[in-house]
Amino acid sequence: MNEIDAQKEILRLRAEIAKHEELYRVHNAPEISDEEFDSLMHTLRTLEKQFPQFYDATSPSVRVGNDLSESFVAVNHLAPMLSLDNVFNVAELEEFDSRLKKVLGVQGELTYCVEPKIDGAGVSAVYENGKLVRLLTRGNGEKGDDITRNAFAIKNLPRKLTGDNIPTLLEIRGEAYMERDEFERIKNQQRQELIEKAIAKKQKEAEKLLNNASNCDTLSDEELAIIEKKLPANPRNLTAGTMKLLDAQTLRNRELKVILYSIGTIEGAEIKHQLDLPKTLKNWGLPSVNWYATATGASQVFEKISELEEIRADFPFNTDGAVIKLDDCTLHEIAGMTSHAPRWATAWKYRAERAQTRLNAITIQVGRTGAITPVAELEPIENLSGTEVRRATLHNESYIAEKDIRIGDTVIVEKAGEIIPAVLGVVLENRPPESIPYAFPTICPECNSPLKKYGEKMLSRCPNMSCPPQVRGRIEHFASRGCMDIRGLGEKIVSELVDKLGVKDPADLYTLTREKLLSLEKFKDKSADNLIESLEKSKSQELWRLIFGLGILEIGEQFAKDLASKFGSLDAIIKADIEDIKSLEGFGSKSTKKRKSDSVENLNQPVRALSVRVFFDDQHNLELIERLRSAGLNFTAEQTNNLNTQFSGKIFVITGTLKSMGRDKAKAIIEKFGGKVASSVTTKTNYLISDGEMNGSKAQTAQKLGTPILSEDDFLQMINQAEQDEDRDSAKGINQAETPQTSEQPQQLSLF
Ligand code: IVH
């Protein structure tokens, strides 16, 4: 694949994955199977590895997913809740081990703890002085939804710790799960209820029509199949849904459990070895893994993984792999982490399982950017590595052609634990004699525009910017929580607005009136008022949200923030020279491969900077921006971000409990003055803020690395100084557009 196609494909995959992630994590209503999802992610990771110039810190392959939903309050985790990288074979396991040895500068073998990877939903519990004070979901890794009120549904999670040496503060992570038996019980109950409802409905309709309901006490196979589709697909989905139930009655009728396996924050006690954790947790009355093993060196790790795989079916809950953790916790901080996962641990995913089934149909999906993806509609495979598989991606036209995949064929579907689902190929012996090669559509199934093909792989794209799924996708993205956060603009409402009120782009949203909304069946007085109010509120959203919402290719949340903070206003970005944009970190010269063709000369420019320029050079986009301006949207960034203070560009880590403020507040202050807060001390850390307790692992690492340690008083003095700088600058009338961020060292503090 050439560079242009790769970039387009990477962007398409990122957008698609983000959409499915939201459907799965936020709405608990996945549209594709886990395998399809994992396969999309696998393809994205492979492409990103092949084309590192398109690295993006906000790519779903990099960041931890997001399960935040509107019904719960999002609360900051004390330490970020990380995910794990995966290994799929011995070579990758050995690579993980040798990379870790290199980072730590260790010659001999490392000792690991090997334990089951529970297939549930991540949770984080906080105990203060032994009392459970909070239970959060993973959320986006930084913040999680506060589900404390539902904690009672996790039957083995104690309210109080027992035993000795109870920590003063404990943030403990684990997996909430549902045992398979409990899952089956609830699924059967739901099936029964749906069947009864459907029969009652059928009888009512028959009575109305024929005055006779006597023949309507059974359902057809088709009707039963519809019900089957409404049932939860696996224990994991049901666990995630149950944790966020608002209805206490339903919640009481379900049993969740938890296994705790990793520490986020601990104060007043210390765990030096991962292998000590299960026992220590049990001593405090906390449920933890009941199978774990010591292994020294990669080959022993593999032996233990194989032992675990032998017995995995005996656990009453689903597992989808093994987790390998470095035993010596004092080395964890030194090993550090990537943007989303620690370097001292990894997950081994179980081998691929394969099954054969019939390919019933091929459907076509059109994405927000017009990308066309063929999807295999399969005769459901009941259980492939623990889940039901109904659909699988067919990637693109050439994949179907190369494998000569035909409707009616028996196809081989592969699913590797969680990852890599794919239609691997066709069982030719079973091919029906009347089958014909699949003819890939040449017109868009949604808008009938002739599809355009691009790249070596001849990927199809719908070129019509007005194609309904593209229009809907762009508006949904603009309104989404991560962008303009316009509440009440879910997928269904957006469809109505597009189909019935002719909304074509984000600016049209601001022409909606209460009366127009009330002309739609879906709106009542209250919901119409709420949407109008949300739209009104969104007009003063921060600038970066607007930039992100515009859907500029390659510009995710972080890059939108960087643009807003460097340029200070949308107009400054519109006018910016490409060289200026390029000077931003991550917008720079990563994609500098020489190209032969003149037509792609521009690609010698940094991709992200170019994408910004291309967007703002487009007349159509400029018109949209003018209409947004007329609607009264905020086009300028807050002014404090670019103040040059002692915090600017510095990385802080906080340890212990500050007397004068909570961690959230300390973090907000540091960020307001241009600093960043990280969870662990590494060579990149500029300051550790400590409550004076020097025995903790963060303080010890800081001492080892020579990181300056600030007392709480030092920190308060720094804030004081930054506030004075702020007052002085605002008195001078300095604004951020005129004061670009500098990477200068802060003035020496008098306290050092
Ligand atoms: S340790 C910083 N241990 O798998 C270490 N995670 O695919 C974080 N998981 O995000 C995790 N069983 O939600 C750990 N025994 C186990 C686990 C486990 C399941 C989940 C966890 C993690 C995900 C990564």
PDB file of N, CA, C and O in Angstrom, residues 187-225:
ATOM      1  N   LYS A 187     -29.961 -14.242  30.907  1.00  0.00           N
ATOM      2  CA  LYS A 187     -30.295 -14.283  29.472  1.00  0.00           C
ATOM      3  C   LYS A 187     -31.613 -15.056  29.279  1.00  0.00           C
ATOM      4  O   LYS A 187     -32.493 -14.606  28.531  1.00  0.00           O
ATOM      5  N   ASN A 188     -31.735 -16.189  29.978  1.00  0.00           N
ATOM      6  CA  ASN A 188     -32.977 -16.969  29.849  1.00  0.00           C
ATOM      7  C   ASN A 188     -34.183 -16.178  30.325  1.00  0.00           C
ATOM      8  O   ASN A 188     -35.245 -16.190  29.690  1.00  0.00           O
ATOM      9  N   GLN A 189     -33.967 -15.481  31.445  1.00  0.00           N
ATOM     10  CA  GLN A 189     -35.058 -14.670  32.007  1.00  0.00           C
ATOM     11  C   GLN A 189     -35.479 -13.586  31.007  1.00  0.00           C
ATOM     12  O   GLN A 189     -36.658 -13.392  30.735  1.00  0.00           O
ATOM     13  N   GLN A 190     -34.482 -12.924  30.423  1.00  0.00           N
ATOM     14  CA  GLN A 190     -34.791 -11.860  29.458  1.00  0.00           C
ATOM     15  C   GLN A 190     -35.479 -12.434  28.227  1.00  0.00           C
ATOM     16  O   GLN A 190     -36.409 -11.847  27.684  1.00  0.00           O
ATOM     17  N   ARG A 191     -35.008 -13.615  27.787  1.00  0.00           N
ATOM     18  CA  ARG A 191     -35.613 -14.246  26.604  1.00  0.00           C
ATOM     19  C   ARG A 191     -37.088 -14.528  26.876  1.00  0.00           C
ATOM     20  O   ARG A 191     -37.961 -14.201  26.083  1.00  0.00           O
ATOM     21  N   GLN A 192     -37.333 -15.077  28.073  1.00  0.00           N
ATOM     22  CA  GLN A 192     -38.702 -15.415  28.445  1.00  0.00           C
ATOM     23  C   GLN A 192     -39.595 -14.173  28.448  1.00  0.00           C
ATOM     24  O   GLN A 192     -40.703 -14.178  27.908  1.00  0.00           O
ATOM     25  N   GLU A 193     -39.065 -13.101  29.041  1.00  0.00           N
ATOM     26  CA  GLU A 193     -39.857 -11.865  29.129  1.00  0.00           C
ATOM     27  C   GLU A 193     -40.160 -11.321  27.731  1.00  0.00           C
ATOM     28  O   GLU A 193     -41.291 -10.907  27.442  1.00  0.00           O
ATOM     29  N   LEU A 194     -39.151 -11.358  26.851  1.00  0.00           N
ATOM     30  CA  LEU A 194     -39.359 -10.830  25.498  1.00  0.00           C
ATOM     31  C   LEU A 194     -40.360 -11.690  24.726  1.00  0.00           C
ATOM     32  O   LEU A 194     -41.191 -11.174  23.976  1.00  0.00           O
ATOM     33  N   ILE A 195     -40.271 -13.012  24.944  1.00  0.00           N
ATOM     34  CA  ILE A 195     -41.217 -13.906  24.245  1.00  0.00           C
ATOM     35  C   ILE A 195     -42.651 -13.597  24.709  1.00  0.00           C
ATOM     36  O   ILE A 195     -43.565 -13.429  23.897  1.00  0.00           O
ATOM     37  N   GLU A 196     -42.797 -13.462  26.031  1.00  0.00           N
ATOM     38  CA  GLU A 196     -44.148 -13.187  26.552  1.00  0.00           C
ATOM     39  C   GLU A 196     -44.689 -11.866  26.012  1.00  0.00           C
ATOM     40  O   GLU A 196     -45.840 -11.762  25.612  1.00  0.00           O
ATOM     41  N   LYS A 197     -43.833 -10.876  25.985  1.00  0.00           N
ATOM     42  CA  LYS A 197     -44.245  -9.551  25.481  1.00  0.00           C
ATOM     43  C   LYS A 197     -44.662  -9.662  24.017  1.00  0.00           C
ATOM     44  O   LYS A 197     -45.686  -9.108  23.598  1.00  0.00           O
ATOM     45  N   ALA A 198     -43.826 -10.369  23.224  1.00  0.00           N
ATOM     46  CA  ALA A 198     -44.095 -10.472  21.788  1.00  0.00           C
ATOM     47  C   ALA A 198     -45.407 -11.219  21.547  1.00  0.00           C
ATOM     48  O   ALA A 198     -46.202 -10.836  20.669  1.00  0.00           O
ATOM     49  N   ILE A 199     -45.659 -12.255  22.342  1.00  0.00           N
ATOM     50  CA  ILE A 199     -46.913 -13.014  22.170  1.00  0.00           C
ATOM     51  C   ILE A 199     -48.106 -12.122  22.530  1.00  0.00           C
ATOM     52  O   ILE A 199     -49.095 -12.055  21.808  1.00  0.00           O
ATOM     53  N   ALA A 200     -47.951 -11.382  23.645  1.00  0.00           N
ATOM     54  CA  ALA A 200     -49.044 -10.504  24.076  1.00  0.00           C
ATOM     55  C   ALA A 200     -49.351  -9.482  22.981  1.00  0.00           C
ATOM     56  O   ALA A 200     -50.517  -9.207  22.660  1.00  0.00           O
ATOM     57  N   LYS A 201     -48.289  -8.937  22.380  1.00  0.00           N
ATOM     58  CA  LYS A 201     -48.467  -7.924  21.341  1.00  0.00           C
ATOM     59  C   LYS A 201     -49.177  -8.541  20.132  1.00  0.00           C
ATOM     60  O   LYS A 201     -50.117  -7.967  19.566  1.00  0.00           O
ATOM     61  N   LYS A 202     -48.721  -9.741  19.795  1.00  0.00           N
ATOM     62  CA  LYS A 202     -49.296 -10.435  18.639  1.00  0.00           C
ATOM     63  C   LYS A 202     -50.793 -10.704  18.861  1.00  0.00           C
ATOM     64  O   LYS A 202     -51.622 -10.501  17.977  1.00  0.00           O
ATOM     65  N   GLN A 203     -51.077 -11.124  20.083  1.00  0.00           N
ATOM     66  CA  GLN A 203     -52.477 -11.439  20.394  1.00  0.00           C
ATOM     67  C   GLN A 203     -53.344 -10.185  20.328  1.00  0.00           C
ATOM     68  O   GLN A 203     -54.451 -10.208  19.811  1.00  0.00           O
ATOM     69  N   LYS A 204     -52.810  -9.073  20.835  1.00  0.00           N
ATOM     70  CA  LYS A 204     -53.563  -7.825  20.843  1.00  0.00           C
ATOM     71  C   LYS A 204     -53.872  -7.405  19.407  1.00  0.00           C
ATOM     72  O   LYS A 204     -55.006  -7.020  19.086  1.00  0.00           O
ATOM     73  N   GLU A 205     -52.832  -7.513  18.546  1.00  0.00           N
ATOM     74  CA  GLU A 205     -53.034  -7.114  17.147  1.00  0.00           C
ATOM     75  C   GLU A 205     -54.045  -8.015  16.471  1.00  0.00           C
ATOM     76  O   GLU A 205     -54.915  -7.558  15.718  1.00  0.00           O
ATOM     77  N   ALA A 206     -53.974  -9.324  16.760  1.00  0.00           N
ATOM     78  CA  ALA A 206     -54.902 -10.276  16.142  1.00  0.00           C
ATOM     79  C   ALA A 206     -56.333 -10.008  16.593  1.00  0.00           C
ATOM     80  O   ALA A 206     -57.278 -10.088  15.807  1.00  0.00           O
ATOM     81  N   GLU A 207     -56.465  -9.660  17.866  1.00  0.00           N
ATOM     82  CA  GLU A 207     -57.809  -9.368  18.401  1.00  0.00           C
ATOM     83  C   GLU A 207     -58.411  -8.188  17.675  1.00  0.00           C
ATOM     84  O   GLU A 207     -59.575  -8.187  17.296  1.00  0.00           O
ATOM     85  N   LYS A 208     -57.555  -7.165  17.475  1.00  0.00           N
ATOM     86  CA  LYS A 208     -58.027  -5.960  16.804  1.00  0.00           C
ATOM     87  C   LYS A 208     -58.497  -6.294  15.394  1.00  0.00           C
ATOM     88  O   LYS A 208     -59.557  -5.867  14.940  1.00  0.00           O
ATOM     89  N   LEU A 209     -57.690  -7.087  14.696  1.00  0.00           N
ATOM     90  CA  LEU A 209     -57.979  -7.366  13.290  1.00  0.00           C
ATOM     91  C   LEU A 209     -59.095  -8.391  13.105  1.00  0.00           C
ATOM     92  O   LEU A 209     -60.030  -8.201  12.345  1.00  0.00           O
ATOM     93  N   LEU A 210     -58.952  -9.513  13.836  1.00  0.00           N
ATOM     94  CA  LEU A 210     -59.850 -10.648  13.554  1.00  0.00           C
ATOM     95  C   LEU A 210     -60.791 -10.979  14.689  1.00  0.00           C
ATOM     96  O   LEU A 210     -61.595 -11.893  14.606  1.00  0.00           O
ATOM     97  N   ASN A 211     -60.607 -10.241  15.775  1.00  0.00           N
ATOM     98  CA  ASN A 211     -61.387 -10.576  16.944  1.00  0.00           C
ATOM     99  C   ASN A 211     -61.102 -11.996  17.432  1.00  0.00           C
ATOM    100  O   ASN A 211     -61.962 -12.665  17.980  1.00  0.00           O
ATOM    101  N   ASN A 212     -59.894 -12.482  17.147  1.00  0.00           N
ATOM    102  CA  ASN A 212     -59.589 -13.859  17.531  1.00  0.00           C
ATOM    103  C   ASN A 212     -58.082 -13.981  17.757  1.00  0.00           C
ATOM    104  O   ASN A 212     -57.304 -13.824  16.841  1.00  0.00           O
ATOM    105  N   ALA A 213     -57.709 -14.256  18.994  1.00  0.00           N
ATOM    106  CA  ALA A 213     -56.288 -14.315  19.295  1.00  0.00           C
ATOM    107  C   ALA A 213     -55.840 -15.735  19.617  1.00  0.00           C
ATOM    108  O   ALA A 213     -54.725 -15.963  20.055  1.00  0.00           O
ATOM    109  N   SER A 214     -56.694 -16.691  19.409  1.00  0.00           N
ATOM    110  CA  SER A 214     -56.410 -18.045  19.895  1.00  0.00           C
ATOM    111  C   SER A 214     -55.206 -18.706  19.208  1.00  0.00           C
ATOM    112  O   SER A 214     -54.554 -19.547  19.784  1.00  0.00           O
ATOM    113  N   ASN A 215     -54.893 -18.300  17.947  1.00  0.00           N
ATOM    114  CA  ASN A 215     -53.779 -18.957  17.250  1.00  0.00           C
ATOM    115  C   ASN A 215     -52.451 -18.260  17.442  1.00  0.00           C
ATOM    116  O   ASN A 215     -51.498 -18.520  16.742  1.00  0.00           O
ATOM    117  N   CYS A 216     -52.435 -17.297  18.359  1.00  0.00           N
ATOM    118  CA  CYS A 216     -51.246 -16.450  18.438  1.00  0.00           C
ATOM    119  C   CYS A 216     -50.445 -16.683  19.702  1.00  0.00           C
ATOM    120  O   CYS A 216     -49.922 -15.750  20.285  1.00  0.00           O
ATOM    121  N   ASP A 217     -50.367 -17.927  20.167  1.00  0.00           N
ATOM    122  CA  ASP A 217     -49.615 -18.129  21.403  1.00  0.00           C
ATOM    123  C   ASP A 217     -48.211 -18.697  21.163  1.00  0.00           C
ATOM    124  O   ASP A 217     -47.542 -19.144  22.074  1.00  0.00           O
ATOM    125  N   THR A 218     -47.786 -18.717  19.924  1.00  0.00           N
ATOM    126  CA  THR A 218     -46.399 -19.128  19.645  1.00  0.00           C
ATOM    127  C   THR A 218     -45.759 -18.111  18.698  1.00  0.00           C
ATOM    128  O   THR A 218     -46.457 -17.328  18.052  1.00  0.00           O
ATOM    129  N   LEU A 219     -44.425 -18.186  18.622  1.00  0.00           N
ATOM    130  CA  LEU A 219     -43.715 -17.256  17.733  1.00  0.00           C
ATOM    131  C   LEU A 219     -43.044 -18.042  16.616  1.00  0.00           C
ATOM    132  O   LEU A 219     -42.635 -19.196  16.805  1.00  0.00           O
ATOM    133  N   SER A 220     -42.919 -17.410  15.464  1.00  0.00           N
ATOM    134  CA  SER A 220     -42.240 -18.064  14.339  1.00  0.00           C
ATOM    135  C   SER A 220     -40.729 -18.052  14.569  1.00  0.00           C
ATOM    136  O   SER A 220     -40.242 -17.326  15.442  1.00  0.00           O
ATOM    137  N   ASP A 221     -40.001 -18.811  13.746  1.00  0.00           N
ATOM    138  CA  ASP A 221     -38.538 -18.830  13.873  1.00  0.00           C
ATOM    139  C   ASP A 221     -37.961 -17.430  13.670  1.00  0.00           C
ATOM    140  O   ASP A 221     -37.025 -17.024  14.353  1.00  0.00           O
ATOM    141  N   GLU A 222     -38.560 -16.704  12.707  1.00  0.00           N
ATOM    142  CA  GLU A 222     -38.048 -15.345  12.441  1.00  0.00           C
ATOM    143  C   GLU A 222     -38.261 -14.450  13.665  1.00  0.00           C
ATOM    144  O   GLU A 222     -37.392 -13.684  14.055  1.00  0.00           O
ATOM    145  N   GLU A 223     -39.463 -14.579  14.250  1.00  0.00           N
ATOM    146  CA  GLU A 223     -39.743 -13.733  15.427  1.00  0.00           C
ATOM    147  C   GLU A 223     -38.812 -14.095  16.591  1.00  0.00           C
ATOM    148  O   GLU A 223     -38.316 -13.222  17.300  1.00  0.00           O
ATOM    149  N   LEU A 224     -38.568 -15.397  16.732  1.00  0.00           N
ATOM    150  CA  LEU A 224     -37.643 -15.818  17.804  1.00  0.00           C
ATOM    151  C   LEU A 224     -36.232 -15.319  17.517  1.00  0.00           C
ATOM    152  O   LEU A 224     -35.504 -14.912  18.427  1.00  0.00           O
ATOM    153  N   ALA A 225     -35.867 -15.316  16.227  1.00  0.00           N
ATOM    154  CA  ALA A 225     -34.509 -14.855  15.868  1.00  0.00           C
ATOM    155  C   ALA A 225     -34.354 -13.375  16.207  1.00  0.00           C
ATOM    156  O   ALA A 225     -33.287 -12.932  16.656  1.00  0.00           O
TER     157      ALA A 225
END
